[in-house]
mmCIF file of C-alpha atoms in Angstrom:
data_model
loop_
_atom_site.group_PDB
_atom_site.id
_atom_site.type_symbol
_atom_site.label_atom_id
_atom_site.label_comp_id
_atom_site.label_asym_id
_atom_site.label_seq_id
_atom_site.Cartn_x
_atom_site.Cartn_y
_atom_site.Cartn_z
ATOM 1 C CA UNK A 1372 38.553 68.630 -53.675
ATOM 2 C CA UNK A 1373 41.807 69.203 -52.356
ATOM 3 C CA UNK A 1374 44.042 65.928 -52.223
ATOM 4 C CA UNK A 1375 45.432 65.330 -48.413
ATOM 5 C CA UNK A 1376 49.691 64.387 -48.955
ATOM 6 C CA UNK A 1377 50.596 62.384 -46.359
ATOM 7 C CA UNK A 1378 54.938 61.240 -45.698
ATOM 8 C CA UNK A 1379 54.794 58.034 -44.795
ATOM 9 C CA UNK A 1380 58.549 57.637 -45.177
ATOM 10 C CA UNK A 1381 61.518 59.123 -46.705
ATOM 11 C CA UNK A 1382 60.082 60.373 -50.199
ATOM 12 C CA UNK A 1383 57.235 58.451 -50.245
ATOM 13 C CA UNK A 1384 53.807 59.863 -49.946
ATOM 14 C CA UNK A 1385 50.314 58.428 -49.512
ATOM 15 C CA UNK A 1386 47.591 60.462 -50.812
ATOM 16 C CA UNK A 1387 44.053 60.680 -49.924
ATOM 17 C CA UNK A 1388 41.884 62.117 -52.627
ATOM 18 C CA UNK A 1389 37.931 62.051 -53.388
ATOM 19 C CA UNK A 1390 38.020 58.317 -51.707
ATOM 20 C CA UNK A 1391 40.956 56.959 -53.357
ATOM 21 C CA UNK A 1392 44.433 57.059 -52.959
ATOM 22 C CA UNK A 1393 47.634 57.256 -54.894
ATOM 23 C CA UNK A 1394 51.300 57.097 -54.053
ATOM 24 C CA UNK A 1395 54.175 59.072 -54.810
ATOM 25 C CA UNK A 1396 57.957 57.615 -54.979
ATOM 26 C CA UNK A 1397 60.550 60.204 -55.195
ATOM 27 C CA UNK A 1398 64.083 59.796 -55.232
ATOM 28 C CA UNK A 1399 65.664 62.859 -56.263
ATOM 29 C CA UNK A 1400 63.565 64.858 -59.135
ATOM 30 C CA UNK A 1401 62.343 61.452 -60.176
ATOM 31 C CA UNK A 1402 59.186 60.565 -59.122
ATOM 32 C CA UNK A 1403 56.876 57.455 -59.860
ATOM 33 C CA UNK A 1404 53.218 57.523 -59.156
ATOM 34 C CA UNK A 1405 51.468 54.784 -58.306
ATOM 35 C CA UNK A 1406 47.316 54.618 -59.055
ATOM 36 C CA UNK A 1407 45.789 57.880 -60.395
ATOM 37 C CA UNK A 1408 42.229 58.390 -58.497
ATOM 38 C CA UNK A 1409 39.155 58.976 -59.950
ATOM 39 C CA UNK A 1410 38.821 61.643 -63.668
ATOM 40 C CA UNK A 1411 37.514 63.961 -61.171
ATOM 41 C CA UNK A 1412 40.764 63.854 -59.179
ATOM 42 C CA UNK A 1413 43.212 65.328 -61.646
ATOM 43 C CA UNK A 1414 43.602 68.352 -60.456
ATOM 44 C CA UNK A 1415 44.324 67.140 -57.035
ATOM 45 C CA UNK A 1416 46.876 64.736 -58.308
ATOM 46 C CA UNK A 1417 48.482 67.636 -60.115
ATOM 47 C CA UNK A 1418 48.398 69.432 -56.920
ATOM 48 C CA UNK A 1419 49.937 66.428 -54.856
ATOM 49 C CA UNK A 1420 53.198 66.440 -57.219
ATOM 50 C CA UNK A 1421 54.214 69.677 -56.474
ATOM 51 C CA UNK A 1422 53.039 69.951 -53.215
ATOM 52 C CA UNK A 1423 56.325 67.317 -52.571
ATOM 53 C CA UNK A 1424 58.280 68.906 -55.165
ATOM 54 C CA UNK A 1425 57.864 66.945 -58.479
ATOM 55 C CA UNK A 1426 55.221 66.972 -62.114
ATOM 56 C CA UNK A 1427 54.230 65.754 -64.260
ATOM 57 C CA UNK A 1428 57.280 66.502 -66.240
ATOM 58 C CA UNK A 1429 59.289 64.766 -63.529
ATOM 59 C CA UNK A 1430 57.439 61.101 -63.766
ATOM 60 C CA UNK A 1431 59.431 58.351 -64.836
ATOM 61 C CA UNK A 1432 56.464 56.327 -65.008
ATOM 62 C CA UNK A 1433 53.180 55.456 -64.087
ATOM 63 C CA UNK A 1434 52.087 52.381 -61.980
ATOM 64 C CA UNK A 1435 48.785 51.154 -61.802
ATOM 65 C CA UNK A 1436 47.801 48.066 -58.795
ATOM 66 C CA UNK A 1437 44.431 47.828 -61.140
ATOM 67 C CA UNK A 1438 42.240 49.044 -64.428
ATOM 68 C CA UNK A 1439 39.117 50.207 -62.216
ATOM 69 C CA UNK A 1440 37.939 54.108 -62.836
ATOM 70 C CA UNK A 1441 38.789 55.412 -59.466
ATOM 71 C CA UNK A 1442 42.626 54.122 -60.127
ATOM 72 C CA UNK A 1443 43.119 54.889 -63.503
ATOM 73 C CA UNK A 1444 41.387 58.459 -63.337
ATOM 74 C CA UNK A 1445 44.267 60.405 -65.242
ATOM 75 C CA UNK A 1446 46.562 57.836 -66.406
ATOM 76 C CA UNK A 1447 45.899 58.954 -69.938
ATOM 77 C CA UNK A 1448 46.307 61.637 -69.337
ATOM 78 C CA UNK A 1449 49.842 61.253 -68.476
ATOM 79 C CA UNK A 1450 50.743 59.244 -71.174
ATOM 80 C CA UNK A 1451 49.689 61.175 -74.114
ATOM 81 C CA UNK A 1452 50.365 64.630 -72.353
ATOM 82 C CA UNK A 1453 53.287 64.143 -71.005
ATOM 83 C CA UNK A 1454 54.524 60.789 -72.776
ATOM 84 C CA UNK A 1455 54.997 58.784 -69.237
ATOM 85 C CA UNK A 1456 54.676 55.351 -69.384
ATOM 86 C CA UNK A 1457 51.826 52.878 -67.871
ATOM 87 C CA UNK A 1458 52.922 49.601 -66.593
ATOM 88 C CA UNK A 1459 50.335 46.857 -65.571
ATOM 89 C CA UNK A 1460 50.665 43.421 -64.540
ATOM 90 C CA UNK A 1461 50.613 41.150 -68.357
ATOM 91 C CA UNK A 1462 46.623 40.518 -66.861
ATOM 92 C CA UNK A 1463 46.016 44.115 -66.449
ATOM 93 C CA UNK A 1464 46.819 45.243 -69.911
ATOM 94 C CA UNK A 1465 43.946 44.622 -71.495
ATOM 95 C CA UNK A 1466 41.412 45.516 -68.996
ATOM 96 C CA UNK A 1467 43.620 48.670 -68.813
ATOM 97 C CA UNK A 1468 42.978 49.304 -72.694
ATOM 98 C CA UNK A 1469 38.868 48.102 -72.250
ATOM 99 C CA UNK A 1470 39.053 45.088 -74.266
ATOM 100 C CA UNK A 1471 37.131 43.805 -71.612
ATOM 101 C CA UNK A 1472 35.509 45.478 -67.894
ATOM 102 C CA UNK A 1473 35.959 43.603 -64.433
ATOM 103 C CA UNK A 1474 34.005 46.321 -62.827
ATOM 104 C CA UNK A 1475 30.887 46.618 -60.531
ATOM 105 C CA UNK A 1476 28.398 47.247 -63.021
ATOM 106 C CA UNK A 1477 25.445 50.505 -61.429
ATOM 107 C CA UNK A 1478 22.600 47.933 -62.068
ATOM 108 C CA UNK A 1479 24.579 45.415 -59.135
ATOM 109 C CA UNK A 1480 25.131 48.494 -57.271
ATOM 110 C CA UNK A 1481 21.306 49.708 -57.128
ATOM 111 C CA UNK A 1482 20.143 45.811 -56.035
ATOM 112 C CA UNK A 1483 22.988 46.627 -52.798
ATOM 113 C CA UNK A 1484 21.295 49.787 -52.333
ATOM 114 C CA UNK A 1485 20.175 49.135 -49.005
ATOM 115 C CA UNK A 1486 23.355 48.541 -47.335
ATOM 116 C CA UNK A 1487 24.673 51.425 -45.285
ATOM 117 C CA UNK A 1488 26.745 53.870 -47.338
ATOM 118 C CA UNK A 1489 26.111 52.553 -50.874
ATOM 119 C CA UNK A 1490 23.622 55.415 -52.400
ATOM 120 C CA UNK A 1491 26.318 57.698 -51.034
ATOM 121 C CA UNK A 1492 29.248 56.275 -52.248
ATOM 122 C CA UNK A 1493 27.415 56.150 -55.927
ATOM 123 C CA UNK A 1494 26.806 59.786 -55.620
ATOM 124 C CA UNK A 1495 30.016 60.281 -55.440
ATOM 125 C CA UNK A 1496 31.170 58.270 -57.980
ATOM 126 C CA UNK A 1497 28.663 59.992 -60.583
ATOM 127 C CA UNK A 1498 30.082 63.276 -59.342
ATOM 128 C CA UNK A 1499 33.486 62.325 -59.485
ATOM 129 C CA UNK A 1500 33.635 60.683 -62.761
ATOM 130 C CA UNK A 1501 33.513 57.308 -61.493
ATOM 131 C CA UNK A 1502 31.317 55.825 -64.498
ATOM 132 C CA UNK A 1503 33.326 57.283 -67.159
ATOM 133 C CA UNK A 1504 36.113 55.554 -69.301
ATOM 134 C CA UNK A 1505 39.173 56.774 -69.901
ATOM 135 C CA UNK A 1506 41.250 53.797 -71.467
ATOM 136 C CA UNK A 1507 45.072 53.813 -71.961
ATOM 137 C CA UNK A 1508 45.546 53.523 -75.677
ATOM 138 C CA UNK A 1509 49.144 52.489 -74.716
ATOM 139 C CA UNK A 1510 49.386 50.832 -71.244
ATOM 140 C CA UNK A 1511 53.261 48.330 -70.877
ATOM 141 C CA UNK A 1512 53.125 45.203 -68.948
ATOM 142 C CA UNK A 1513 56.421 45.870 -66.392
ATOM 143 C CA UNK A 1514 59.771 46.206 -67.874
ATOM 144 C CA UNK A 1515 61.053 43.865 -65.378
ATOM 145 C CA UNK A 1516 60.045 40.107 -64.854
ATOM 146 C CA UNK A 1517 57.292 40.023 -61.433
ATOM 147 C CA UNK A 1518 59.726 38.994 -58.413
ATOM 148 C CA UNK A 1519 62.185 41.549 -58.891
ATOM 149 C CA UNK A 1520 62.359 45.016 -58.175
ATOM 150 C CA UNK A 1521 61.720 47.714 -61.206
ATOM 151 C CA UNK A 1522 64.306 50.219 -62.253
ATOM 152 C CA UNK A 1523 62.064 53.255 -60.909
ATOM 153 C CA UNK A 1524 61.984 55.645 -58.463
ATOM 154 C CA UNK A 1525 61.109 54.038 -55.053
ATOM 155 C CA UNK A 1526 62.427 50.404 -56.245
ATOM 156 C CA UNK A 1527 58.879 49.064 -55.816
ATOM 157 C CA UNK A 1528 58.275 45.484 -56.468
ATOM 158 C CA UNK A 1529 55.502 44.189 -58.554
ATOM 159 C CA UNK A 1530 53.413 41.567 -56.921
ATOM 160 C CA UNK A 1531 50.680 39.634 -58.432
ATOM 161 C CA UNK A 1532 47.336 38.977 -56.442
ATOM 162 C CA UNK A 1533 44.174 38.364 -58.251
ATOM 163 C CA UNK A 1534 41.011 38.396 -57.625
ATOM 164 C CA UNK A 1535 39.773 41.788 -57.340
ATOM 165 C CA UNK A 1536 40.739 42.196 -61.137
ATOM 166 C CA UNK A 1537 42.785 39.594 -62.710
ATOM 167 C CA UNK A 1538 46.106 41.338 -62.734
ATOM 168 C CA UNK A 1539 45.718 43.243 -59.504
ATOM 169 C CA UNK A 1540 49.213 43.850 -58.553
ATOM 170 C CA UNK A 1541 50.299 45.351 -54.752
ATOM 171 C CA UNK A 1542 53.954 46.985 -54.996
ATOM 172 C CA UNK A 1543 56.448 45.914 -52.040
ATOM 173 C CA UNK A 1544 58.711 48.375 -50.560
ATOM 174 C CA UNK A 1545 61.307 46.146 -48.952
ATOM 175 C CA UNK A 1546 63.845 48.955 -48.061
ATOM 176 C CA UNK A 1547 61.195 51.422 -46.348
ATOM 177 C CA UNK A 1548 58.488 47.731 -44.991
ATOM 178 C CA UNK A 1549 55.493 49.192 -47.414
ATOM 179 C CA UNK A 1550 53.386 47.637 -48.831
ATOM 180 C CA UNK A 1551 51.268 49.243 -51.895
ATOM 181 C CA UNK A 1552 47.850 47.401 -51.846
ATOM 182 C CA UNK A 1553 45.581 49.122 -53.990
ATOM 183 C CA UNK A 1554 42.022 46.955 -53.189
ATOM 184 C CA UNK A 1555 43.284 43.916 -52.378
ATOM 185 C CA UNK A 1556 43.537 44.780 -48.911
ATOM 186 C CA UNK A 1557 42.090 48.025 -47.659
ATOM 187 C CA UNK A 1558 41.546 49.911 -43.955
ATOM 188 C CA UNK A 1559 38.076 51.029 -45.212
ATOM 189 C CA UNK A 1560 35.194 52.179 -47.659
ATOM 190 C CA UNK A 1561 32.179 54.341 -47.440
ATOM 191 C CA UNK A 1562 30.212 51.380 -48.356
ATOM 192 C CA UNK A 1563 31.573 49.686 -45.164
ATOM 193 C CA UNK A 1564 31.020 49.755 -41.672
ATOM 194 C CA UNK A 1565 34.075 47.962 -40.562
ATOM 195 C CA UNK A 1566 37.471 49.812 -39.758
ATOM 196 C CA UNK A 1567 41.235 48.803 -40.759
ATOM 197 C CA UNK A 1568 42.356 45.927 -42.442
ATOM 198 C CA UNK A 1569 39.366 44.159 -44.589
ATOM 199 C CA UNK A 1570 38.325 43.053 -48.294
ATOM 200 C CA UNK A 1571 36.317 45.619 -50.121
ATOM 201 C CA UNK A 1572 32.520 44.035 -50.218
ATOM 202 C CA UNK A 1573 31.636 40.930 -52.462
ATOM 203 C CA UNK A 1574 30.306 43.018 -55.270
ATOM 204 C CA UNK A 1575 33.744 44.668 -56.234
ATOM 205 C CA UNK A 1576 35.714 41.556 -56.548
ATOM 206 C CA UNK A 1577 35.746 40.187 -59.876
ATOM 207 C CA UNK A 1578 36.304 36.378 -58.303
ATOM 208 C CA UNK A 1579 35.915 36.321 -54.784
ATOM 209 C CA UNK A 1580 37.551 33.223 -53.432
ATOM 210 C CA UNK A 1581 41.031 34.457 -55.388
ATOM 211 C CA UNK A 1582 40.148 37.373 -53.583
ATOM 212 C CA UNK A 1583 40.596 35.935 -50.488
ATOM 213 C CA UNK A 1584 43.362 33.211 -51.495
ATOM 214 C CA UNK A 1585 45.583 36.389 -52.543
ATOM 215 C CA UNK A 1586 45.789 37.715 -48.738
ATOM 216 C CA UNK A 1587 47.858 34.911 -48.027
ATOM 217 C CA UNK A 1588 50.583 36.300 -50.510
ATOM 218 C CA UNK A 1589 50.496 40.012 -49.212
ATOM 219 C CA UNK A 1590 50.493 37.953 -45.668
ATOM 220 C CA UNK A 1591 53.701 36.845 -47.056
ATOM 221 C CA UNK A 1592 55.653 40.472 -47.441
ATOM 222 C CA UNK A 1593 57.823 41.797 -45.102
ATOM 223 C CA UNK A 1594 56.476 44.946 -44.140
ATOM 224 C CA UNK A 1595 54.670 47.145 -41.026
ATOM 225 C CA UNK A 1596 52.723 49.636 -42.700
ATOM 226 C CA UNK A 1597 50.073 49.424 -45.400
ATOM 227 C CA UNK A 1598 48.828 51.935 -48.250
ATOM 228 C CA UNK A 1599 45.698 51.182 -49.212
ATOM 229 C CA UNK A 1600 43.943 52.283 -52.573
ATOM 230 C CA UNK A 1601 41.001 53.293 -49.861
ATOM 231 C CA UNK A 1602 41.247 54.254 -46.014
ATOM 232 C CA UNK A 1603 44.473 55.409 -44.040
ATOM 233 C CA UNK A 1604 47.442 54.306 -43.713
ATOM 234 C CA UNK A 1605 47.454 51.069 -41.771
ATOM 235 C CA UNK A 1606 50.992 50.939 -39.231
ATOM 236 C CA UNK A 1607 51.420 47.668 -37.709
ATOM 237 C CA UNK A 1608 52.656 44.293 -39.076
ATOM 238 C CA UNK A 1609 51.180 43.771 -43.093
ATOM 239 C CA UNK A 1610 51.028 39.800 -42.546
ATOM 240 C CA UNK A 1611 48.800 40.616 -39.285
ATOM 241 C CA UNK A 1612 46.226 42.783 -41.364
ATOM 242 C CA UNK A 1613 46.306 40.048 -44.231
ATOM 243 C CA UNK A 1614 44.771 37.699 -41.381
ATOM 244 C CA UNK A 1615 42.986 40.008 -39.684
ATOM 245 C CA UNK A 1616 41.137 40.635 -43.277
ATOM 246 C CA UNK A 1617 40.723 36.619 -44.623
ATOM 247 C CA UNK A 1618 39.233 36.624 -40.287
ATOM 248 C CA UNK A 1619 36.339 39.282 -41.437
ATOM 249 C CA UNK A 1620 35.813 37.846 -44.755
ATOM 250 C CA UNK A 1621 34.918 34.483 -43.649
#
């Protein structure tokens, strides 16, 4: 499947692939990446770096806003191919390595099988790769303390907000008003029938309630537009979508 590159601003790019997206940062020949998409989705994601002009050779490092299989596809990958880097959130970094799995399991899947858009959405996860495991032997927690912004291409700023995993992390653009939200806050899923800003449905969050308690600190970014790990790109004010998605999820 070919991966849709989308400039959001200048030299960063939001990327739709097989129902997950990634980011790319690039400031000159640098480039980070940010999320990785599903196994499936490597050659897409390879196809997404030149399309704007970088590689793999070119990445000073990977970013990942969680340890689930449709964001850490090819991260890997990257690391033992091409020796880039993998930085998590301290929380992440085992879950990233599979010491332990905060991940729908197929057997809670099956029992939501009668919701709209679940037995589809699985099918595409077998296809895709979605079950496998591809842990990072060697995943970093961030070379720079949360709160401040990393020494990468893009300047993004590591955020912690819980709940869907315990280390999910969104990345703040300050300069360019982005925000990075992986699936803390998304603008939609297959297995959902709403549009724009929402929570994914109960049975992806690892702990619910810090699900929704960690809106309030995206609410808190300066920023008017949102890239979410699944959906489009949201434009409008990020603190009004944080609402607008603790509204639906009451």
């Amino acid at each position: 499947m070919r991966a849709e590159v989308h400039e959001v601003a200048r030299g960063t790019y939001l990327v739709h692939g097989s129902h997950t997206n990634w980011v790319i940062l690039k400031d000159g020949d640098a480039v980070t990446l940010v999320d990785t998409g599903y196994p499936g989705d490597r050659q897409g994601l390879l196809d997404s770096l030149a399309e704007v002009g970088g590689s793999p050779e070119a990445l000073t490092a990977v970013l990942i806003t969680h340890a689930h299989n449709d964001h850490l596809g090819s991260a890997e990958y990257l690391r033992d191919t091409y020796r880039v880097p993998v930085y998590l959130h301290e929380a992440e970094v085992p879950h990233a390595r599979r010491d332990f799995l905060q991940q729908v399991a197929v057997g809670e899947v099956l029992k939501n099988a009668w919701r709209p858009g679940v037995v589809p959405w699985l099918v595409h996860v077998l296809r895709v790769g979605g079950t496998e495991q591809h842990p990072v032997t060697a995943p970093e927690a961030f070379p720079a303390a949360v709160g401040g912004a990393l020494d990468l291409p893009g300047r993004p700023v590591p955020v912690h907000t819980p709940g869907h995993t315990d280390g999910h992390t969104v990345y703040h653009l300050p300069d360019a008003g982005l925000v990075i939200s992986g699936d803390a806050l998304v603008s939609g899923h297959r297995t959902s029938r709403v549009k724009g800003p929402q929570l994914l449905p109960d049975m992806f969050h690892h702990e619910r309630a810090r699900a929704v308690a960690s809106l309030d600190v995206i609410a808190a970014l300066d920023a008017d537009a949102l890239l979410p790990g699944h959906g489009p790109l949201h434009r409008g004010s990020v603190k009004a979508a944080a609402q607008q998605a603790r509204e639906r999820a009451v």
